[in-house]
Coordinates of C-alpha atoms in Angstrom, one line a residue:
X71 CA 28.1 13.0 6.5
X72 CA 30.7 12.5 2.9
X73 CA 30.8 9.5 0.8
X74 CA 33.0 7.0 2.4
X75 CA 32.5 8.3 6.3
X76 CA 30.8 6.4 9.2
X77 CA 29.2 7.4 12.4
X78 CA 27.8 5.2 15.6
X79 CA 24.6 3.8 15.4
X80 CA 23.5 4.7 19.0
X81 CA 19.7 2.8 19.0
X82 CA 18.6 -0.3 17.5
X83 CA 15.4 1.0 15.9
X84 CA 15.8 3.3 13.6
X85 CA 13.6 4.5 11.0
X86 CA 15.6 5.3 7.2
X87 CA 14.1 7.4 4.5
X88 CA 14.8 7.4 0.7
X89 CA 13.8 11.1 -0.3
X90 CA 14.1 13.8 -2.6
X91 CA 12.0 16.6 -4.6
X92 CA 9.3 15.5 -7.1
X93 CA 8.3 17.6 -10.3
X94 CA 7.7 17.2 -13.6
X95 CA 10.1 15.0 -15.6
X96 CA 12.0 13.3 -12.4
X97 CA 11.5 10.1 -12.4
X98 CA 9.8 8.1 -9.2
X99 CA 12.5 6.3 -6.5
X100 CA 12.1 3.1 -4.4
X101 CA 14.3 1.9 -1.6
X102 CA 15.0 -1.3 -0.6
X103 CA 17.3 -3.5 1.8
X104 CA 19.4 -6.6 0.9
X105 CA 20.5 -8.4 4.2
X106 CA 24.1 -10.0 3.7
X107 CA 26.3 -12.7 5.2
X108 CA 30.0 -13.0 3.9
X109 CA 29.1 -10.4 1.1
X110 CA 26.0 -12.2 -0.7
X111 CA 22.5 -12.7 0.7
X112 CA 21.6 -16.2 2.4
X113 CA 18.5 -16.7 0.2
X114 CA 16.1 -14.6 -1.9
X115 CA 14.2 -12.9 1.3
X116 CA 17.0 -11.3 2.3
X117 CA 16.5 -8.8 0.0
X118 CA 12.9 -6.4 1.6
X119 CA 11.3 -4.0 -1.2
X120 CA 8.1 -3.1 -2.6
X121 CA 7.1 -6.3 -3.6
X122 CA 8.9 -8.7 -0.4
X123 CA 8.0 -5.9 2.6
X124 CA 9.0 -7.6 5.4
X125 CA 12.1 -9.7 6.5
X126 CA 10.9 -13.1 8.0
X127 CA 12.9 -11.9 11.2
X128 CA 10.9 -8.3 11.6
X129 CA 14.2 -6.8 11.7
X130 CA 13.1 -4.9 8.2
X131 CA 9.8 -3.4 7.1
X132 CA 9.1 -1.4 4.1
X133 CA 7.0 1.4 5.7
X134 CA 6.2 2.6 2.6
X135 CA 5.9 6.3 0.4
X136 CA 4.7 9.5 1.1
X137 CA 4.0 13.0 -0.8
X138 CA 4.3 15.9 1.8
X139 CA 6.0 19.4 2.3
X140 CA 6.8 19.2 -1.4
X141 CA 9.6 16.0 -1.4
X142 CA 8.5 12.5 -1.2
X143 CA 10.0 9.8 1.0
X144 CA 10.3 6.5 1.0
X145 CA 10.8 4.4 4.6
X146 CA 12.0 1.2 5.8
X147 CA 11.8 0.4 9.5
X148 CA 14.8 -1.1 11.1
X149 CA 14.9 -3.1 14.3
X150 CA 18.8 -4.3 15.0
X151 CA 17.9 -5.8 18.0
X152 CA 16.0 -8.0 15.7
X153 CA 18.7 -8.9 13.1
X154 CA 20.4 -13.1 12.9
X155 CA 23.7 -13.0 14.2
X156 CA 24.9 -15.0 10.7
X157 CA 24.0 -11.0 8.9
X158 CA 27.1 -8.8 8.8
X159 CA 25.7 -6.0 6.8
X160 CA 22.6 -4.3 5.7
X161 CA 22.2 -2.4 2.2
X162 CA 20.3 0.3 1.9
X163 CA 19.7 1.0 -1.7
X164 CA 17.6 2.8 -4.1
X165 CA 16.5 2.2 -7.5
X166 CA 15.3 4.9 -10.0
X167 CA 11.7 3.8 -12.2
X168 CA 10.9 6.2 -15.3
X169 CA 14.4 7.6 -15.6
X170 CA 17.9 7.9 -14.1
X171 CA 19.4 9.2 -10.2
X172 CA 20.9 12.1 -12.3
X173 CA 17.1 13.1 -13.1
X174 CA 16.2 13.2 -9.4
X175 CA 16.7 16.5 -7.5
X176 CA 17.7 16.8 -3.6
X177 CA 18.6 12.8 -3.2
X178 CA 19.5 11.4 0.2
X179 CA 19.4 9.3 2.9
X180 CA 18.9 9.6 6.3
X181 CA 18.8 7.3 9.3
X182 CA 16.7 8.5 12.7
X183 CA 15.6 6.8 15.9
X184 CA 11.3 6.9 15.5
X185 CA 10.9 7.4 18.9
X186 CA 12.6 11.0 19.7
X187 CA 13.0 12.1 16.0
X188 CA 17.1 12.6 16.6
X189 CA 19.3 12.2 13.4
X190 CA 21.6 9.4 13.2
X191 CA 23.4 10.1 10.2
X192 CA 22.4 12.3 7.2
X193 CA 23.8 11.7 3.6
X194 CA 22.8 14.6 1.3
X195 CA 23.5 14.5 -3.0
X196 CA 25.5 11.3 -3.2
X197 CA 26.3 12.5 -7.1
X198 CA 25.0 10.1 -9.2
X199 CA 24.8 10.6 -13.1
X200 CA 23.3 8.0 -15.1
X201 CA 22.6 5.6 -12.8
X202 CA 19.1 3.6 -12.0
X203 CA 20.0 2.2 -9.0
X204 CA 22.0 3.1 -6.3
X205 CA 23.6 2.2 -3.1
X206 CA 24.1 5.3 -0.7
X207 CA 24.5 3.4 2.5
X208 CA 25.0 0.4 4.4
X209 CA 24.3 -0.8 8.3
X210 CA 27.3 -3.2 9.5
X211 CA 29.0 -4.4 12.3
X212 CA 31.7 -3.4 14.5
X213 CA 33.0 -4.3 17.6
X214 CA 29.8 -5.8 19.1
X215 CA 27.7 -2.8 17.8
X216 CA 26.8 -1.4 14.9
X217 CA 27.4 1.7 12.4
X218 CA 26.7 3.3 9.2
X219 CA 28.4 3.8 6.3
X220 CA 27.9 6.2 3.6
X221 CA 28.7 5.0 0.3
X222 CA 27.5 6.1 -2.7
X223 CA 27.9 3.4 -5.3
X224 CA 25.9 3.6 -8.6
X225 CA 24.6 0.4 -10.9
X226 CA 23.5 1.7 -14.3
X227 CA 21.9 -2.0 -14.7
X228 CA 18.7 -0.8 -12.4
X229 CA 17.4 -2.8 -9.5
X230 CA 17.6 -6.0 -11.1
X231 CA 21.6 -6.0 -11.1
X232 CA 21.9 -4.4 -7.9
X233 CA 19.3 -7.4 -6.7
X234 CA 21.4 -9.9 -8.6
X235 CA 25.3 -8.7 -7.4
X236 CA 24.1 -9.9 -4.3
X237 CA 22.7 -13.0 -5.0
X238 CA 19.2 -12.3 -5.7
X239 CA 17.1 -14.8 -8.2
X240 CA 15.5 -12.3 -10.1
X241 CA 12.5 -13.4 -12.3
X242 CA 11.1 -10.7 -14.8
X243 CA 7.8 -11.7 -16.7
X244 CA 8.7 -11.0 -20.9
X245 CA 5.7 -10.2 -21.9
X246 CA 4.6 -6.6 -20.2
X247 CA 1.7 -4.3 -21.5
X248 CA 2.3 -1.3 -20.4
X249 CA -0.8 0.2 -18.7
X250 CA -3.6 2.1 -20.3
X251 CA -4.2 5.6 -19.5
X252 CA -7.8 5.5 -20.6
X253 CA -10.5 5.5 -17.8
X254 CA -12.7 2.8 -17.9
X255 CA -16.8 4.2 -19.2
X256 CA -19.3 3.8 -16.9
X257 CA -21.1 1.2 -17.4
X258 CA -24.7 0.7 -17.9
X259 CA -27.6 -0.6 -15.6
X260 CA -28.4 -3.8 -15.9
X261 CA -30.6 -4.7 -18.5
X262 CA -34.3 -6.9 -16.9
X263 CA -33.8 -9.7 -15.7
X264 CA -34.9 -12.3 -13.4
X265 CA -35.4 -10.6 -9.9
X266 CA -32.4 -10.9 -7.4
X267 CA -32.7 -11.0 -3.6
X268 CA -31.3 -7.6 -2.0
X269 CA -28.1 -8.2 0.3
X270 CA -29.0 -8.6 3.6
X271 CA -29.5 -4.7 6.4
X272 CA -26.5 -3.8 8.0
X273 CA -26.1 -1.8 10.8
X274 CA -24.8 1.1 8.0
X275 CA -26.1 -0.9 4.5
X276 CA -29.1 -1.1 2.9
X277 CA -28.8 -1.9 -1.4
X278 CA -31.4 0.7 -3.2
X279 CA -32.4 -2.0 -5.8
X280 CA -36.2 -2.3 -7.1
X281 CA -37.3 -4.4 -4.4
X282 CA -38.5 -8.0 -6.7
X283 CA -42.1 -9.0 -6.2
X284 CA -41.7 -11.7 -3.5
X285 CA -38.4 -12.1 -2.2
X286 CA -37.0 -13.1 1.9
X287 CA -34.1 -11.5 2.5
X288 CA -31.0 -13.6 2.3
X289 CA -29.4 -14.2 5.3
X290 CA -26.1 -12.4 5.8
X291 CA -22.8 -13.9 4.9
X292 CA -20.6 -14.6 7.4
X293 CA -17.1 -16.4 6.9
X294 CA -13.3 -17.4 8.7
X295 CA -11.0 -14.1 7.7
X296 CA -9.6 -14.9 4.1
X297 CA -6.5 -17.0 3.8
X298 CA -2.9 -14.8 5.0
X299 CA -1.4 -13.7 2.7
X300 CA 1.7 -15.5 0.8
X301 CA 4.6 -15.3 3.5
X302 CA 6.8 -11.7 2.5
X303 CA 10.0 -13.7 2.0
X304 CA 10.3 -16.2 -0.2
X305 CA 11.8 -19.5 0.2
X306 CA 14.9 -21.2 -0.8
X307 CA 12.7 -23.3 -3.7
X308 CA 10.4 -20.6 -3.6
X309 CA 10.2 -18.9 -7.5
X310 CA 12.2 -16.6 -8.1
X311 CA 12.2 -12.6 -6.8
X312 CA 9.8 -10.5 -9.4
X313 CA 10.3 -7.3 -9.5
X314 CA 7.9 -6.0 -11.9
X315 CA 5.5 -3.1 -11.3
X316 CA 2.8 -0.1 -12.0
X317 CA 2.1 2.8 -10.4
X318 CA -0.3 5.4 -11.2
X319 CA -0.3 8.6 -11.4
X320 CA -2.4 11.2 -12.8
X321 CA -0.5 11.0 -16.5
X322 CA -1.7 7.7 -16.4
X323 CA -4.4 6.8 -13.9
X324 CA -5.4 2.9 -15.0
X325 CA -4.2 0.2 -15.5
X326 CA -6.0 -3.6 -16.6
X327 CA -5.1 -6.3 -14.5
X328 CA -5.2 -9.0 -16.8
X329 CA -2.7 -7.7 -19.0
X330 CA -0.6 -7.4 -15.8
X331 CA -0.9 -11.1 -15.6
X332 CA -4.1 -10.6 -12.4
X333 CA -6.6 -12.8 -13.6
X334 CA -7.0 -15.2 -10.7
X335 CA -6.2 -16.3 -7.1
X336 CA -6.9 -13.5 -4.1
X337 CA -6.0 -9.7 -5.0
X338 CA -5.5 -8.1 -1.3
X339 CA -5.8 -4.5 -1.2
X340 CA -3.9 -2.7 1.3
X341 CA -4.0 0.8 2.9
X342 CA -0.9 2.3 4.9
X343 CA -1.0 6.0 6.7
X344 CA 2.0 7.7 8.9
X345 CA 0.3 10.4 11.4
X346 CA 2.2 13.7 12.3
X347 CA 4.1 13.4 15.6
X348 CA 2.4 14.2 18.6
X349 CA 2.8 15.6 22.0
X350 CA 0.5 13.3 23.7
X351 CA -1.4 10.0 22.4
X352 CA -0.6 6.2 22.7
X353 CA 3.1 5.0 21.9
X354 CA 3.2 3.8 18.0
X355 CA 5.4 1.0 16.4
X356 CA 8.6 1.6 17.1
X357 CA 8.3 3.5 20.0
X358 CA 6.8 7.0 17.9
X359 CA 3.5 8.8 19.8
X360 CA 1.3 9.3 17.5
X361 CA -2.0 10.3 17.6
X362 CA -5.0 7.6 17.8
X363 CA -6.1 8.0 14.1
X364 CA -9.0 5.2 12.6
X365 CA -9.0 5.1 9.4
X366 CA -11.4 2.4 7.7
X367 CA -11.1 0.8 4.6
X368 CA -14.0 0.3 2.6
X369 CA -15.8 -1.0 -0.6
X370 CA -19.7 -0.6 -2.3
X371 CA -19.9 -2.9 -5.5
X372 CA -22.0 -3.4 -7.6
X373 CA -22.3 -7.7 -9.3
X374 CA -23.0 -8.8 -11.9
X375 CA -26.9 -9.3 -11.4
X376 CA -27.3 -5.9 -10.0
X377 CA -26.9 -6.6 -6.4
X378 CA -25.4 -3.8 -4.7
X379 CA -24.1 -3.6 -1.7
X380 CA -20.5 -2.2 1.1
X381 CA -18.3 -3.8 2.9
X382 CA -16.7 -2.3 6.3
X383 CA -16.1 -2.7 9.7
X384 CA -19.7 -0.3 10.9
X385 CA -22.7 -3.4 10.8
X386 CA -19.4 -6.0 10.6
X387 CA -20.0 -6.0 7.1
X388 CA -17.1 -7.7 6.4
X389 CA -18.3 -9.4 3.5
X390 CA -17.3 -12.9 2.1
X391 CA -14.6 -14.3 -0.1
X392 CA -16.2 -17.4 -1.1
X393 CA -19.8 -16.3 -1.3
X394 CA -21.5 -13.4 -2.8
X395 CA -20.0 -10.2 -3.1
X396 CA -16.5 -12.1 -3.5
X397 CA -14.5 -9.2 -1.1
X398 CA -13.7 -9.3 2.2
X399 CA -12.2 -6.6 4.7
X400 CA -9.7 -8.0 7.2
X401 CA -9.6 -7.1 11.1
X402 CA -10.2 -2.8 12.2
X403 CA -6.1 -1.5 12.1
X404 CA -5.5 2.1 13.9
X405 CA -1.7 2.0 13.4
X406 CA -1.7 2.2 9.6
X407 CA 1.3 0.0 9.5
X408 CA 2.4 -1.5 6.3
X409 CA 3.0 -5.1 7.6
X410 CA -0.5 -4.6 8.5
X411 CA -2.3 -1.1 8.0
X412 CA -6.2 -1.7 6.2
X413 CA -6.6 -4.6 4.0
X414 CA -9.4 -5.6 1.8
X415 CA -9.0 -9.2 -0.4
X416 CA -10.7 -9.6 -3.8
X417 CA -11.5 -12.9 -5.6
X418 CA -10.0 -12.6 -8.8
X419 CA -11.5 -16.4 -9.7
X420 CA -14.8 -14.7 -9.8
X421 CA -14.2 -11.4 -11.5
X422 CA -17.3 -11.9 -14.4
X423 CA -19.2 -11.4 -10.8
X424 CA -18.3 -8.1 -10.9
X425 CA -19.3 -4.6 -12.4
X426 CA -18.1 -2.4 -10.5
X427 CA -16.0 -2.2 -7.0
X428 CA -15.1 1.6 -5.1
X429 CA -12.3 1.3 -2.8
X430 CA -12.9 4.3 -0.3
X431 CA -11.8 5.3 3.3
X432 CA -13.2 7.2 6.0
X433 CA -12.1 9.0 9.1
X434 CA -13.6 6.5 11.6
X435 CA -11.9 8.6 15.0
X436 CA -9.1 10.6 15.6
X437 CA -8.6 13.5 13.1
X438 CA -10.4 15.8 11.3
X439 CA -9.9 15.5 7.7
X440 CA -7.1 14.0 5.5
X441 CA -4.2 16.6 6.1
X442 CA -1.0 15.4 7.5
X443 CA -2.2 12.0 7.2
X444 CA 0.1 10.6 4.4
X445 CA -1.1 7.3 2.5
X446 CA 0.0 4.7 0.4
X447 CA -2.2 2.2 -1.4
X448 CA -0.6 -1.1 -3.4
X449 CA -3.2 -3.4 -4.6
X450 CA -1.5 -7.2 -4.6
X451 CA -2.5 -9.8 -7.4
X452 CA -1.9 -13.2 -6.4
X453 CA -0.5 -13.7 -9.6
X454 CA 0.9 -10.6 -11.3
X455 CA 2.4 -6.9 -11.4
X456 CA 1.8 -5.2 -7.9
X457 CA -0.2 -1.7 -8.4
X458 CA 0.7 0.7 -6.8
X459 CA 0.1 5.0 -5.8
X460 CA 0.0 7.6 -2.9
X461 CA -2.5 9.5 -2.7
X462 CA -2.3 12.9 -3.0
X463 CA -1.5 15.8 -0.1
X464 CA -5.5 16.6 1.7
X465 CA -6.3 20.5 1.1
X466 CA -10.3 20.3 2.2
X467 CA -11.7 19.0 5.4
X468 CA -12.3 15.8 4.0
X469 CA -13.9 12.9 5.8
X470 CA -14.0 10.6 2.8
X471 CA -12.1 9.6 0.2
X472 CA -12.4 7.6 -3.2
X473 CA -9.3 5.2 -3.5
X474 CA -9.4 3.3 -6.3
X475 CA -12.7 2.3 -9.0
X476 CA -12.5 -1.0 -10.3
X477 CA -14.6 -1.7 -13.5
X478 CA -15.5 -4.9 -15.1
X479 CA -14.4 -3.7 -19.1
X480 CA -15.2 -6.6 -21.4
X481 CA -14.6 -9.2 -19.0
X482 CA -11.3 -7.1 -18.1
X483 CA -10.7 -6.1 -15.0
X484 CA -9.9 -2.1 -15.1
X485 CA -7.9 -0.1 -12.0
X486 CA -8.6 3.4 -12.1
X487 CA -6.8 5.8 -9.7
X488 CA -8.7 8.2 -8.1
X489 CA -7.7 10.1 -5.4
X490 CA -10.5 11.9 -4.8
X491 CA -11.1 13.9 -1.2
X492 CA -14.6 14.5 -0.5
X493 CA -16.5 17.1 1.6
X494 CA -19.4 15.8 3.4
X495 CA -22.1 17.9 4.1
X496 CA -23.8 18.7 7.2
X497 CA -25.0 14.9 9.0
X498 CA -24.5 13.4 5.9
X499 CA -22.4 10.6 6.6
X500 CA -19.0 10.1 4.5
X501 CA -20.7 6.7 3.3
X502 CA -23.7 8.4 1.8
X503 CA -21.3 11.3 -0.2
X504 CA -19.4 8.5 -1.7
X505 CA -22.4 6.5 -2.7
X506 CA -23.9 10.6 -4.1
X507 CA -20.4 11.2 -5.9
X508 CA -20.3 7.7 -7.8
X509 CA -24.2 7.1 -8.4
X510 CA -24.3 3.6 -5.9
X511 CA -27.8 4.4 -5.5
X512 CA -28.4 3.3 -1.8
X513 CA -30.3 3.4 1.2
X514 CA -27.8 4.5 4.0
X515 CA -29.4 4.0 8.2
X516 CA -26.8 4.8 11.4
X517 CA -24.0 2.4 12.3
X518 CA -21.4 1.1 14.6
X519 CA -18.2 -1.2 14.9

């Protein structure tokens, strides 16, 4: 398509993909959408982006970022049938992180039918130069239907300028320290303390902590699911939208949660993924036929008092937020959708009780490795900037991947991007493989969910 041209949209379910070619010195980019009535948003909830990934109506979801085949994509899912009648236009935009759009090669926006993969529209090379935000296209109502228009309008004031131009109230922190690039040091073993009861045996784990002289097993800690995350859209009288975020990379792999404001409340760790389409398999979200792939988000933990254990679906070891280990795993998900995905919650009010936490993921069934399973990890503190990163493309036959190592360093929790694929030996479980790689020292027994 050329700038200013338009095409009818033949279906209500759409996948909107922002794509570009990565490389040294190439900035990152983020897709966003604004739902407009009379040219403005009705409230801050009409802004869908990385910190507000779903519209309350369910009409738009931010699916996440993926890297594969020599390109990076950031995707929005749109269901036009759910768009409220007051909404006249949906602006499809992007913001550059760490540079300008003139430095991003191969930039395009593509609209497809997710059920069939058929292309509806594509707008390549919008002519960007020094812009830091860009309106690439828009969906708009016309004579009872919808059309897509290629726009190509740039902003030099970044995502903040674009958002405020359409009526969003933006709140940026006054003091935001840059993420540290120093990896957290290994924490030495605990010094001699009073005997600590070992964690309860579960179907797939038993902590290998030296047994105390006399100790009875502690009953399993079983609690209700953690409190739901805050709704993605802000109410009219809620706090202004925060645009800050931290993206971890190989060059800058770690960040202090305290320096980003994440010192209390809960922190949601989300894993979402996208599988390649296949000719068989069940129908996934938005009508796309996908293979049934079950990834399990897990966490090895070591507390300050020396207790060790695992939080995982195997053995129903879902953990607890208000009792040790102060980590809770949500229910199992097999879709990888960003609105659900696999979620693990950490209680930052008990940060002093953690020594280290290793978040990892295993392929439970449906795939032989992480190849073609393009995953994104987001750590969202209740207070403070979110931390996200994409996994590198998997080139080894790996069924277990270390995602992030969270270490207590001088009372501050430091998040280290791992993105490390491990290959299991014959007869060795993924959990035991991860344990050996990071020196947790636990005993493992077979388990099932």
